[in-house]
Coordinates of C-alpha atoms in Angstrom, one line a residue:
Chain G
M1 CA 52.5 7.6 -28.7
I2 CA 50.2 8.9 -25.8
S3 CA 51.8 8.9 -22.7
S4 CA 50.2 7.3 -19.4
T5 CA 50.1 10.7 -17.8
G6 CA 48.5 12.2 -21.1
L7 CA 45.9 9.3 -21.0
L8 CA 45.2 9.8 -17.2
V9 CA 44.7 13.7 -17.8
A10 CA 42.4 13.0 -20.8
S11 CA 40.3 10.5 -18.8
L12 CA 39.9 12.9 -15.9
T13 CA 38.8 15.7 -18.2
A14 CA 36.3 13.4 -20.0
L15 CA 34.9 12.3 -16.5
A16 CA 34.8 15.8 -15.2
A17 CA 32.9 17.0 -18.5
V18 CA 30.3 14.2 -18.1
A19 CA 30.1 14.9 -14.4
V20 CA 29.2 18.8 -15.4
L21 CA 26.9 17.7 -18.0
L22 CA 24.9 15.3 -15.6
V23 CA 24.8 18.4 -13.1
A24 CA 23.5 20.8 -16.0
L25 CA 20.9 18.3 -17.1
T26 CA 19.7 17.5 -13.6
V27 CA 19.6 21.4 -12.5
Q28 CA 17.6 22.0 -16.1
A29 CA 15.2 19.0 -15.3
R30 CA 14.6 20.4 -11.9
A31 CA 13.8 23.8 -13.1
L32 CA 11.6 22.6 -15.8
R33 CA 9.6 20.7 -13.4
R34 CA 9.5 23.5 -10.9
R35 CA 8.1 25.8 -13.9
R36 CA 5.6 23.2 -14.8
E37 CA 4.6 22.8 -11.3
R38 CA 4.3 26.8 -10.9
A39 CA 2.3 26.8 -14.2
L40 CA -0.1 24.1 -13.0
A41 CA -0.3 25.6 -9.6
S42 CA -1.3 28.9 -11.2
V43 CA -3.9 27.4 -13.5
Q44 CA -5.6 25.4 -10.7
G45 CA -5.4 28.5 -8.5
R46 CA -7.3 30.5 -11.0
R47 CA -9.9 27.9 -11.5
R48 CA -10.3 26.3 -8.6
H49 CA -13.2 28.2 -7.4
L50 CA -14.9 26.8 -10.5
V51 CA -14.3 23.3 -9.4
L52 CA -15.6 23.9 -5.8
E53 CA -18.7 25.7 -7.1
V54 CA -19.4 22.5 -9.2
A55 CA -18.5 20.0 -6.4
S56 CA -20.4 21.8 -3.9
G57 CA -23.5 21.8 -6.0
E58 CA -23.5 25.7 -6.0
D59 CA -23.5 26.1 -9.9
E60 CA -27.1 26.0 -10.5
D61 CA -27.0 27.5 -14.0
R62 CA -24.1 25.5 -14.9
A63 CA -21.8 28.5 -15.5
A64 CA -18.9 27.1 -13.9
W65 CA -19.3 23.9 -15.6
R66 CA -19.2 25.2 -19.0
E67 CA -16.3 27.3 -18.3
L68 CA -14.4 24.3 -16.9
A69 CA -15.5 22.3 -20.1
E70 CA -13.8 25.0 -22.3
L71 CA -10.4 25.0 -21.1
S72 CA -7.4 24.2 -23.4
R73 CA -5.8 21.0 -23.2
R74 CA -3.0 22.3 -21.3
E75 CA -5.2 24.2 -18.8
W76 CA -7.3 20.8 -18.4
R77 CA -4.2 18.8 -17.6
G78 CA -3.7 21.4 -14.6
M79 CA -7.3 21.2 -13.6
R80 CA -7.6 17.2 -13.9
P81 CA -6.2 16.3 -10.6
A82 CA -8.3 18.9 -8.5
V83 CA -11.4 17.2 -10.6
I84 CA -10.6 13.7 -9.8
G85 CA -9.7 14.7 -6.2
L86 CA -12.9 16.4 -5.4
L87 CA -15.0 13.7 -7.2
A88 CA -13.7 11.2 -4.6
K89 CA -15.3 13.3 -2.0
V90 CA -18.9 14.1 -3.0
R91 CA -21.8 12.1 -4.1
G92 CA -25.1 13.1 -5.8
R93 CA -25.5 15.7 -8.4
P94 CA -22.1 17.2 -7.8
A95 CA -20.3 13.7 -8.4
T96 CA -22.5 13.4 -11.5
E97 CA -21.4 16.9 -12.9
L98 CA -17.7 16.3 -12.1
G99 CA -17.9 13.0 -14.1
A100 CA -19.5 14.4 -16.9
L101 CA -16.7 17.1 -16.8
L102 CA -14.2 14.3 -17.3
S103 CA -16.6 12.9 -20.1
A104 CA -16.5 15.8 -21.8
Y105 CA -12.5 15.8 -22.2
G106 CA -12.6 12.4 -23.3
E107 CA -11.2 11.1 -20.1
L108 CA -13.8 8.3 -19.6
D109 CA -13.4 6.9 -23.3
A110 CA -9.6 6.9 -22.9
A111 CA -9.9 5.1 -19.6
R112 CA -12.2 2.4 -20.9
A113 CA -9.6 2.0 -23.6
R114 CA -7.0 1.5 -21.0
L115 CA -8.7 -1.1 -19.5
N116 CA -7.4 -3.4 -22.2
S117 CA -3.7 -2.2 -21.5
R118 CA -1.2 -4.8 -21.0
W119 CA -0.1 -3.1 -18.0
A120 CA -1.8 -3.9 -14.9
G121 CA -1.2 -0.5 -13.3
R122 CA -2.8 1.3 -16.1
R123 CA -5.8 -1.2 -16.1
A124 CA -6.3 -0.5 -12.4
R125 CA -5.8 3.3 -12.6
A126 CA -8.4 3.2 -15.6
A127 CA -11.0 1.1 -13.6
Y128 CA -10.5 3.5 -10.3
L129 CA -11.5 6.4 -12.6
L130 CA -14.2 4.7 -14.1
G131 CA -15.8 3.7 -10.6
L132 CA -15.1 7.3 -9.4
A133 CA -17.1 8.6 -12.3
R134 CA -19.8 6.1 -11.8
D135 CA -19.7 5.5 -15.6
V136 CA -22.4 3.1 -16.1
R137 CA -21.4 2.3 -19.6
S138 CA -18.3 0.7 -18.3
R139 CA -20.2 -1.9 -16.3
D140 CA -19.5 -4.8 -18.6
H141 CA -15.9 -3.9 -19.2
L142 CA -15.4 -3.5 -15.4
A143 CA -17.0 -7.0 -14.6
A144 CA -14.7 -8.6 -17.4
L145 CA -11.8 -7.4 -15.1
L146 CA -13.2 -9.4 -12.2
T147 CA -11.2 -12.3 -13.6
D148 CA -8.2 -10.4 -14.6
R149 CA -4.7 -12.2 -14.0
S150 CA -3.8 -9.3 -11.5
G151 CA -5.2 -9.2 -8.1
D152 CA -4.8 -5.5 -7.8
V153 CA -6.9 -5.1 -10.9
R154 CA -9.7 -7.5 -9.7
F155 CA -9.6 -5.6 -6.7
V156 CA -10.0 -2.2 -8.1
A157 CA -12.7 -3.4 -10.7
A158 CA -14.7 -5.0 -7.7
R159 CA -14.7 -1.5 -5.8
A160 CA -15.5 0.4 -9.0
L161 CA -18.6 -1.9 -9.6
G162 CA -19.4 -1.3 -6.1
Q163 CA -19.6 2.4 -6.9
L164 CA -21.6 1.8 -10.2
G165 CA -24.2 0.2 -7.8
D166 CA -25.8 -2.0 -10.5
P167 CA -27.4 -5.1 -8.9
A168 CA -26.8 -7.0 -12.3
V169 CA -23.2 -7.5 -11.5
A170 CA -23.8 -8.9 -8.0
P171 CA -23.7 -12.4 -9.2
A172 CA -20.3 -11.7 -11.0
L173 CA -18.9 -10.2 -7.8
L174 CA -19.9 -13.2 -5.9
A175 CA -18.5 -15.6 -8.6
A176 CA -15.3 -13.5 -8.3
S177 CA -14.8 -14.0 -4.5
A178 CA -14.5 -17.9 -5.1
Q179 CA -11.4 -19.8 -5.6
L180 CA -10.2 -19.0 -9.3
P181 CA -8.5 -21.3 -11.6
G182 CA -4.9 -20.9 -11.6
L183 CA -4.7 -19.2 -7.9
R184 CA -3.3 -20.9 -5.0
P185 CA -5.9 -22.7 -2.9
G186 CA -7.1 -20.4 0.2
H187 CA -6.8 -17.5 -2.3
P188 CA -10.1 -16.5 -3.6
G189 CA -10.4 -14.3 -6.7
L190 CA -11.1 -11.3 -4.4
P191 CA -10.8 -11.0 -0.8
A192 CA -13.9 -11.4 1.1
W193 CA -14.0 -7.9 2.5
V194 CA -13.6 -6.5 -0.9
A195 CA -16.4 -8.4 -2.4
A196 CA -18.5 -7.8 0.6
E197 CA -17.9 -4.0 0.5
A198 CA -18.8 -3.9 -3.3
L199 CA -21.9 -5.9 -2.8
L200 CA -23.0 -3.8 0.2
G201 CA -22.2 -0.6 -2.0
I202 CA -24.9 -2.0 -4.4
G203 CA -27.3 -2.2 -1.6
A204 CA -30.5 -4.1 -1.3
G205 CA -30.6 -4.7 -5.1
A206 CA -28.0 -7.5 -4.5
Q207 CA -30.1 -9.5 -1.8
D208 CA -31.4 -12.0 -4.0
A209 CA -28.0 -13.1 -5.6
V210 CA -26.7 -13.1 -2.0
A211 CA -29.3 -15.2 -0.7
E212 CA -28.5 -17.7 -3.7
A213 CA -25.0 -17.8 -2.8
F214 CA -25.5 -19.3 0.3
G215 CA -25.9 -22.7 -1.5
S216 CA -22.7 -22.1 -3.3
K217 CA -20.1 -25.2 -2.9
D218 CA -17.4 -22.6 -2.6
A219 CA -16.4 -21.7 1.1
H220 CA -15.3 -18.1 0.2
V221 CA -18.5 -17.3 -1.5
R222 CA -20.7 -18.4 1.4
A223 CA -18.4 -16.3 3.8
V224 CA -19.0 -13.4 1.5
A225 CA -22.7 -13.8 1.4
A226 CA -23.0 -14.4 5.1
Q227 CA -21.2 -11.0 5.6
V228 CA -23.2 -9.2 3.2
A229 CA -26.3 -10.5 4.5
R230 CA -25.2 -9.8 8.1
F231 CA -24.2 -6.1 7.5
G232 CA -26.7 -5.4 5.0
S233 CA -29.4 -6.9 7.2
Y234 CA -31.3 -8.7 4.3
P235 CA -34.3 -10.3 5.4
V236 CA -34.4 -12.4 2.2
S237 CA -31.2 -14.2 3.2
L238 CA -32.8 -15.5 6.6
T239 CA -34.1 -18.7 5.3
P240 CA -31.2 -19.7 3.4
A241 CA -29.1 -18.8 6.3
R242 CA -31.0 -20.9 8.7
V243 CA -30.2 -23.8 6.3
C244 CA -26.6 -22.9 5.9
I245 CA -25.7 -22.7 9.5
L246 CA -26.6 -26.4 9.8
F247 CA -24.0 -27.6 7.5
E248 CA -21.4 -24.9 7.2
P249 CA -18.2 -26.2 8.1
E250 CA -16.2 -22.9 8.3
I251 CA -16.1 -21.6 11.8
G252 CA -15.8 -17.8 10.8
T253 CA -18.9 -17.9 8.3
K254 CA -20.8 -19.9 11.1
E255 CA -20.0 -17.0 13.5
T256 CA -21.3 -14.4 11.0
L257 CA -24.4 -16.5 10.4
M258 CA -25.1 -16.4 14.1
G259 CA -24.8 -12.8 14.0
L260 CA -27.4 -12.7 11.2
L261 CA -29.7 -14.8 13.2
G262 CA -29.3 -12.8 16.1
A263 CA -30.2 -9.6 14.2
L264 CA -32.8 -10.9 12.0
G265 CA -34.1 -14.2 13.6
D266 CA -36.8 -15.0 16.3
A267 CA -37.6 -17.3 18.9
S268 CA -37.8 -20.3 16.4
D269 CA -33.8 -19.7 16.2
V270 CA -33.1 -20.3 19.8
P271 CA -32.8 -24.0 19.7
V272 CA -30.5 -23.9 16.8
L273 CA -28.2 -21.4 18.6
A274 CA -28.5 -23.0 22.0
A275 CA -26.9 -26.1 20.5
Y276 CA -23.7 -24.1 20.1
L277 CA -23.6 -23.5 23.8
H278 CA -22.3 -26.9 24.6
P279 CA -18.8 -27.0 26.4
L280 CA -17.3 -29.0 23.6
V281 CA -18.0 -26.3 21.1
P282 CA -15.0 -23.8 20.4
A283 CA -15.5 -20.8 22.6
R284 CA -15.6 -18.5 19.8
L285 CA -18.8 -20.0 18.4
R286 CA -20.1 -20.3 21.9
R287 CA -19.7 -16.6 22.5
A288 CA -21.3 -15.8 19.0
A289 CA -24.5 -17.9 19.9
I290 CA -24.5 -16.1 23.1
A291 CA -24.5 -12.8 21.6
A292 CA -27.1 -13.9 19.1
L293 CA -29.4 -15.2 21.9
G294 CA -29.1 -12.1 23.7
A295 CA -30.1 -10.2 20.7
I296 CA -32.9 -12.3 20.2
G297 CA -33.8 -11.5 23.7
T298 CA -36.8 -14.0 24.2
P299 CA -37.4 -15.3 27.7
E300 CA -36.3 -18.7 26.3
A301 CA -33.1 -17.1 25.0
A302 CA -32.6 -15.5 28.5
G303 CA -33.1 -19.0 30.1
R304 CA -30.3 -20.5 28.2
L305 CA -27.9 -17.8 29.1
A306 CA -28.4 -17.7 32.7
P307 CA -26.7 -21.1 33.5
L308 CA -23.5 -19.9 31.6
L309 CA -22.8 -17.5 34.3
D310 CA -20.8 -20.1 36.3
D311 CA -19.2 -21.8 32.9
D312 CA -15.4 -22.9 33.5
D313 CA -14.7 -20.8 30.5
R314 CA -14.6 -17.1 31.8
S315 CA -14.9 -15.4 28.5
V316 CA -18.2 -17.6 28.0
A317 CA -19.6 -16.7 31.4
T318 CA -18.6 -12.9 30.8
A319 CA -20.3 -12.9 27.3
A320 CA -23.5 -14.5 29.1
G321 CA -23.4 -11.9 31.6
Q322 CA -23.1 -9.2 29.0
A323 CA -25.8 -10.6 26.9
L324 CA -28.2 -10.7 29.8
T325 CA -27.4 -7.1 30.6
A326 CA -28.0 -5.9 27.2
M327 CA -31.6 -7.6 27.3
G328 CA -32.9 -5.2 29.7
V329 CA -35.1 -6.0 32.7
R330 CA -35.5 -9.6 31.7
G331 CA -31.8 -10.2 31.8
Q332 CA -31.2 -7.9 34.7
D333 CA -33.7 -10.0 36.7
L334 CA -31.8 -13.1 36.1
L335 CA -28.5 -11.4 37.1
D336 CA -30.0 -10.4 40.3
A337 CA -31.1 -13.9 40.7
A338 CA -27.4 -14.9 40.2
M339 CA -26.4 -12.4 42.7
A340 CA -28.4 -14.2 45.4
G341 CA -26.2 -17.4 44.8
A342 CA -22.6 -18.1 45.3
G343 CA -19.5 -18.9 43.3
A344 CA -18.4 -17.7 39.8
A345 CA -22.0 -16.9 38.7
R346 CA -22.4 -14.5 41.4
R347 CA -19.0 -12.6 40.7
V348 CA -19.7 -12.3 37.0
A349 CA -23.4 -11.1 37.6
A350 CA -22.1 -8.4 40.3
A351 CA -19.4 -7.4 37.8
C352 CA -21.9 -6.8 34.8
L353 CA -24.4 -5.0 36.8
H354 CA -21.7 -3.1 38.1
L355 CA -20.5 -1.9 34.6
A356 CA -24.2 -1.8 33.5
R357 CA -24.5 1.0 36.3
L358 CA -21.6 2.8 35.3
R359 CA -22.6 2.9 31.6
A360 CA -26.2 4.2 32.9
E361 CA -24.3 7.0 34.7
G362 CA -22.2 7.9 31.6
V363 CA -18.9 6.6 32.9
P364 CA -17.2 5.1 29.9
A365 CA -16.6 1.4 30.6
Chain T
M1 CA -22.8 37.0 8.5
T2 CA -22.9 36.9 12.3
G3 CA -21.0 35.6 15.2
S4 CA -23.6 33.3 16.0
S5 CA -23.2 31.4 12.8
H6 CA -19.4 30.6 13.3
I7 CA -18.7 27.1 12.5
L8 CA -15.0 25.4 13.0
V9 CA -13.9 22.7 10.4
A10 CA -11.1 20.4 11.0
D11 CA -10.1 18.1 8.4
D12 CA -6.4 17.2 6.9
D13 CA -7.7 16.7 3.4
A14 CA -7.4 20.1 1.9
D15 CA -9.9 19.2 -0.9
I16 CA -12.6 18.5 1.8
R17 CA -11.7 21.6 4.0
D18 CA -11.8 23.9 0.9
L19 CA -15.2 22.3 -0.2
V20 CA -16.9 22.5 3.1
T21 CA -15.7 26.0 3.7
F22 CA -16.9 27.1 0.3
K23 CA -20.4 25.5 0.7
L24 CA -20.9 26.9 4.2
T25 CA -19.7 30.1 3.4
Q26 CA -21.8 30.3 0.5
S27 CA -24.6 29.4 2.6
G28 CA -24.1 32.3 5.0
Y29 CA -21.8 30.9 7.8
T30 CA -18.5 32.1 9.0
V31 CA -16.0 29.4 8.7
E32 CA -12.7 28.8 10.4
A33 CA -10.9 25.7 8.9
Y34 CA -8.0 23.8 10.6
S35 CA -5.8 20.9 9.1
D36 CA -5.3 19.1 12.4
G37 CA -7.0 18.2 15.7
A38 CA -4.6 20.0 17.9
S39 CA -5.1 23.5 16.4
A40 CA -8.8 22.9 16.0
W41 CA -9.0 22.2 19.7
A42 CA -6.7 25.2 20.6
A43 CA -9.3 27.3 18.4
M44 CA -12.1 25.8 19.9
T45 CA -11.3 26.6 23.4
E46 CA -10.0 30.1 22.6
R47 CA -13.4 30.8 20.9
P48 CA -16.0 28.2 20.9
P49 CA -17.9 27.9 17.7
R50 CA -21.5 27.6 17.2
L51 CA -20.9 24.2 15.5
A52 CA -17.8 22.2 15.1
L53 CA -17.4 19.8 11.9
L54 CA -14.6 17.2 12.8
D55 CA -13.1 14.7 10.5
V56 CA -12.4 11.5 12.6
M57 CA -9.1 10.4 11.1
M58 CA -6.5 13.3 11.6
P59 CA -3.0 13.3 12.5
G60 CA -2.1 13.6 16.1
L61 CA -5.6 14.6 17.8
S62 CA -8.2 12.8 16.0
G63 CA -11.6 14.1 15.7
L64 CA -13.1 11.7 18.4
D65 CA -10.3 12.7 20.7
V66 CA -11.4 16.6 20.0
L67 CA -14.8 15.8 20.6
R68 CA -14.2 14.0 24.0
K69 CA -12.3 17.0 25.1
A70 CA -15.0 19.2 24.0
R71 CA -17.4 17.3 26.0
E72 CA -15.3 17.3 29.2
S73 CA -14.7 21.1 29.0
A74 CA -17.3 23.3 30.5
A75 CA -16.8 26.2 27.7
T76 CA -17.3 23.5 24.8
T77 CA -19.6 20.9 26.2
N78 CA -22.6 22.3 24.6
V79 CA -21.1 23.0 21.2
P80 CA -22.8 20.6 18.7
V81 CA -20.3 18.4 16.9
I82 CA -20.9 16.8 13.4
L83 CA -18.4 14.1 12.5
L84 CA -17.4 14.0 9.1
T85 CA -15.7 10.7 8.0
A86 CA -15.0 7.9 5.8
R87 CA -15.5 5.4 8.5
S88 CA -19.0 4.0 7.7
R89 CA -19.6 0.8 9.8
D90 CA -22.3 0.7 12.4
V91 CA -19.7 0.5 15.2
D92 CA -18.0 3.5 14.1
V93 CA -21.1 5.4 13.8
E94 CA -22.1 4.3 17.3
D95 CA -18.7 5.2 18.8
G96 CA -19.2 8.7 17.4
F97 CA -22.6 8.9 19.2
A98 CA -21.2 7.4 22.3
C99 CA -18.3 10.2 22.5
G100 CA -21.0 12.9 22.3
A101 CA -21.4 13.6 18.5
T102 CA -24.6 15.3 17.6
D103 CA -24.7 14.0 14.1
Y104 CA -22.4 11.9 11.6
V105 CA -21.8 12.4 8.0
I106 CA -20.2 9.8 6.0
K107 CA -17.8 10.6 3.0
P108 CA -18.4 10.7 0.4
F109 CA -21.0 13.2 1.1
S110 CA -23.4 15.4 -0.4
P111 CA -22.5 19.1 0.3
R112 CA -26.2 20.3 0.0
E113 CA -27.4 17.5 2.6
L114 CA -24.3 18.7 4.8
V115 CA -25.8 22.3 4.9
H116 CA -29.1 20.9 5.8
R117 CA -27.7 18.9 8.5
V118 CA -25.9 21.9 9.8
A119 CA -28.9 24.1 9.7
A120 CA -31.0 21.5 11.4
V121 CA -28.4 21.2 14.4
L122 CA -28.4 25.0 14.5
G123 CA -32.1 25.1 14.4
R124 CA -32.3 27.5 11.7

């Protein structure tokens, strides 16, 4: 029979042995990792100038590209992060060449296959790489991910499609920014800014789809359309935006539409915008209408702004003063006239003219 | 290479720093590269470059901070500054020019175009 002391000693010995083994394994793993990192760094160090040559567009005869395309699998694994890192920083021919390098090693085919992985992280990383490499062959695969069950994957796929820049996917991006089935109300398939950024990445080729989206029943889609039309300054969107603003219930979208009318509109938009100057309209919309009228800058627009200088809401009065200041001579004449009066209008006009003088002298306001 | 083509580059991204340095060096410029705004500013005051290429978002002193300081200092007020940044909104570009930037290059960028812009600014 084993005594309790003997059992204790045996247990302690076993524990000590396990601890020593764990320490040894940890040390070995660290040493291995360090050796691998050193080897990778050495490969990268030796070949980095080749990647820089390709990425900088200096590789006119493609000698550096060919040398990089002939690395062993192990060496390629070392260079891959540098190629992907620089691919994210450049555009034009260097980006095409770096993408072609990834393709030469089968990275893009593998990424396309990973788009069907059951792991969301893998799908997202694959979509990221395909977007980065502007792999047009992946367009339909990436568009299919816009309805992926993972929000992160939808997000990355949208950005990747924006990088591809193919106008054919614009309707799919707009559709994905709607309230998708299965998602909580108020949570669209894509956040508005992600969809808008991707559509802006596509450029003017997306403007017809954007103009059509003003007629969508989904508020998220109309919000995205308004943002893209506003920041992309798409003239095709002006007519549908003029109709949309009359019926749009969402304040944020209405505000963006006012910005669009201010940027692209004309004197015919003044009456519609002026209707939002009424004191019962939320101040946020009043200020947006003021800015838009200021941007249109016609005599009628200026005439609508001048009475607001003594508005009860100081933010509205200040916005009117700033809009008049930005209008140039026409607005400044009205501010000068307000200076001759009294009360709040005089104070606001004085402050705006003073700030305008400081700006003209180069003093940051 | 001459002292007159001395260009200062500041970017906290090593890839961008290496790439810009490589491209400009290949184009005949002498490049001094820094990874943060503070050391870039110190170098700028010590030896004003012919041109500075600054990233906007850097730890500590940002590119805009360095640009503002450069415009306030007599020694560097005339140094042309090109901002190199991922911030592409109109308002960001306007901010850059309002601070006194000579030009604005948005990332991802074309290295060839960057060299053309540098040459244009330097009047070469």
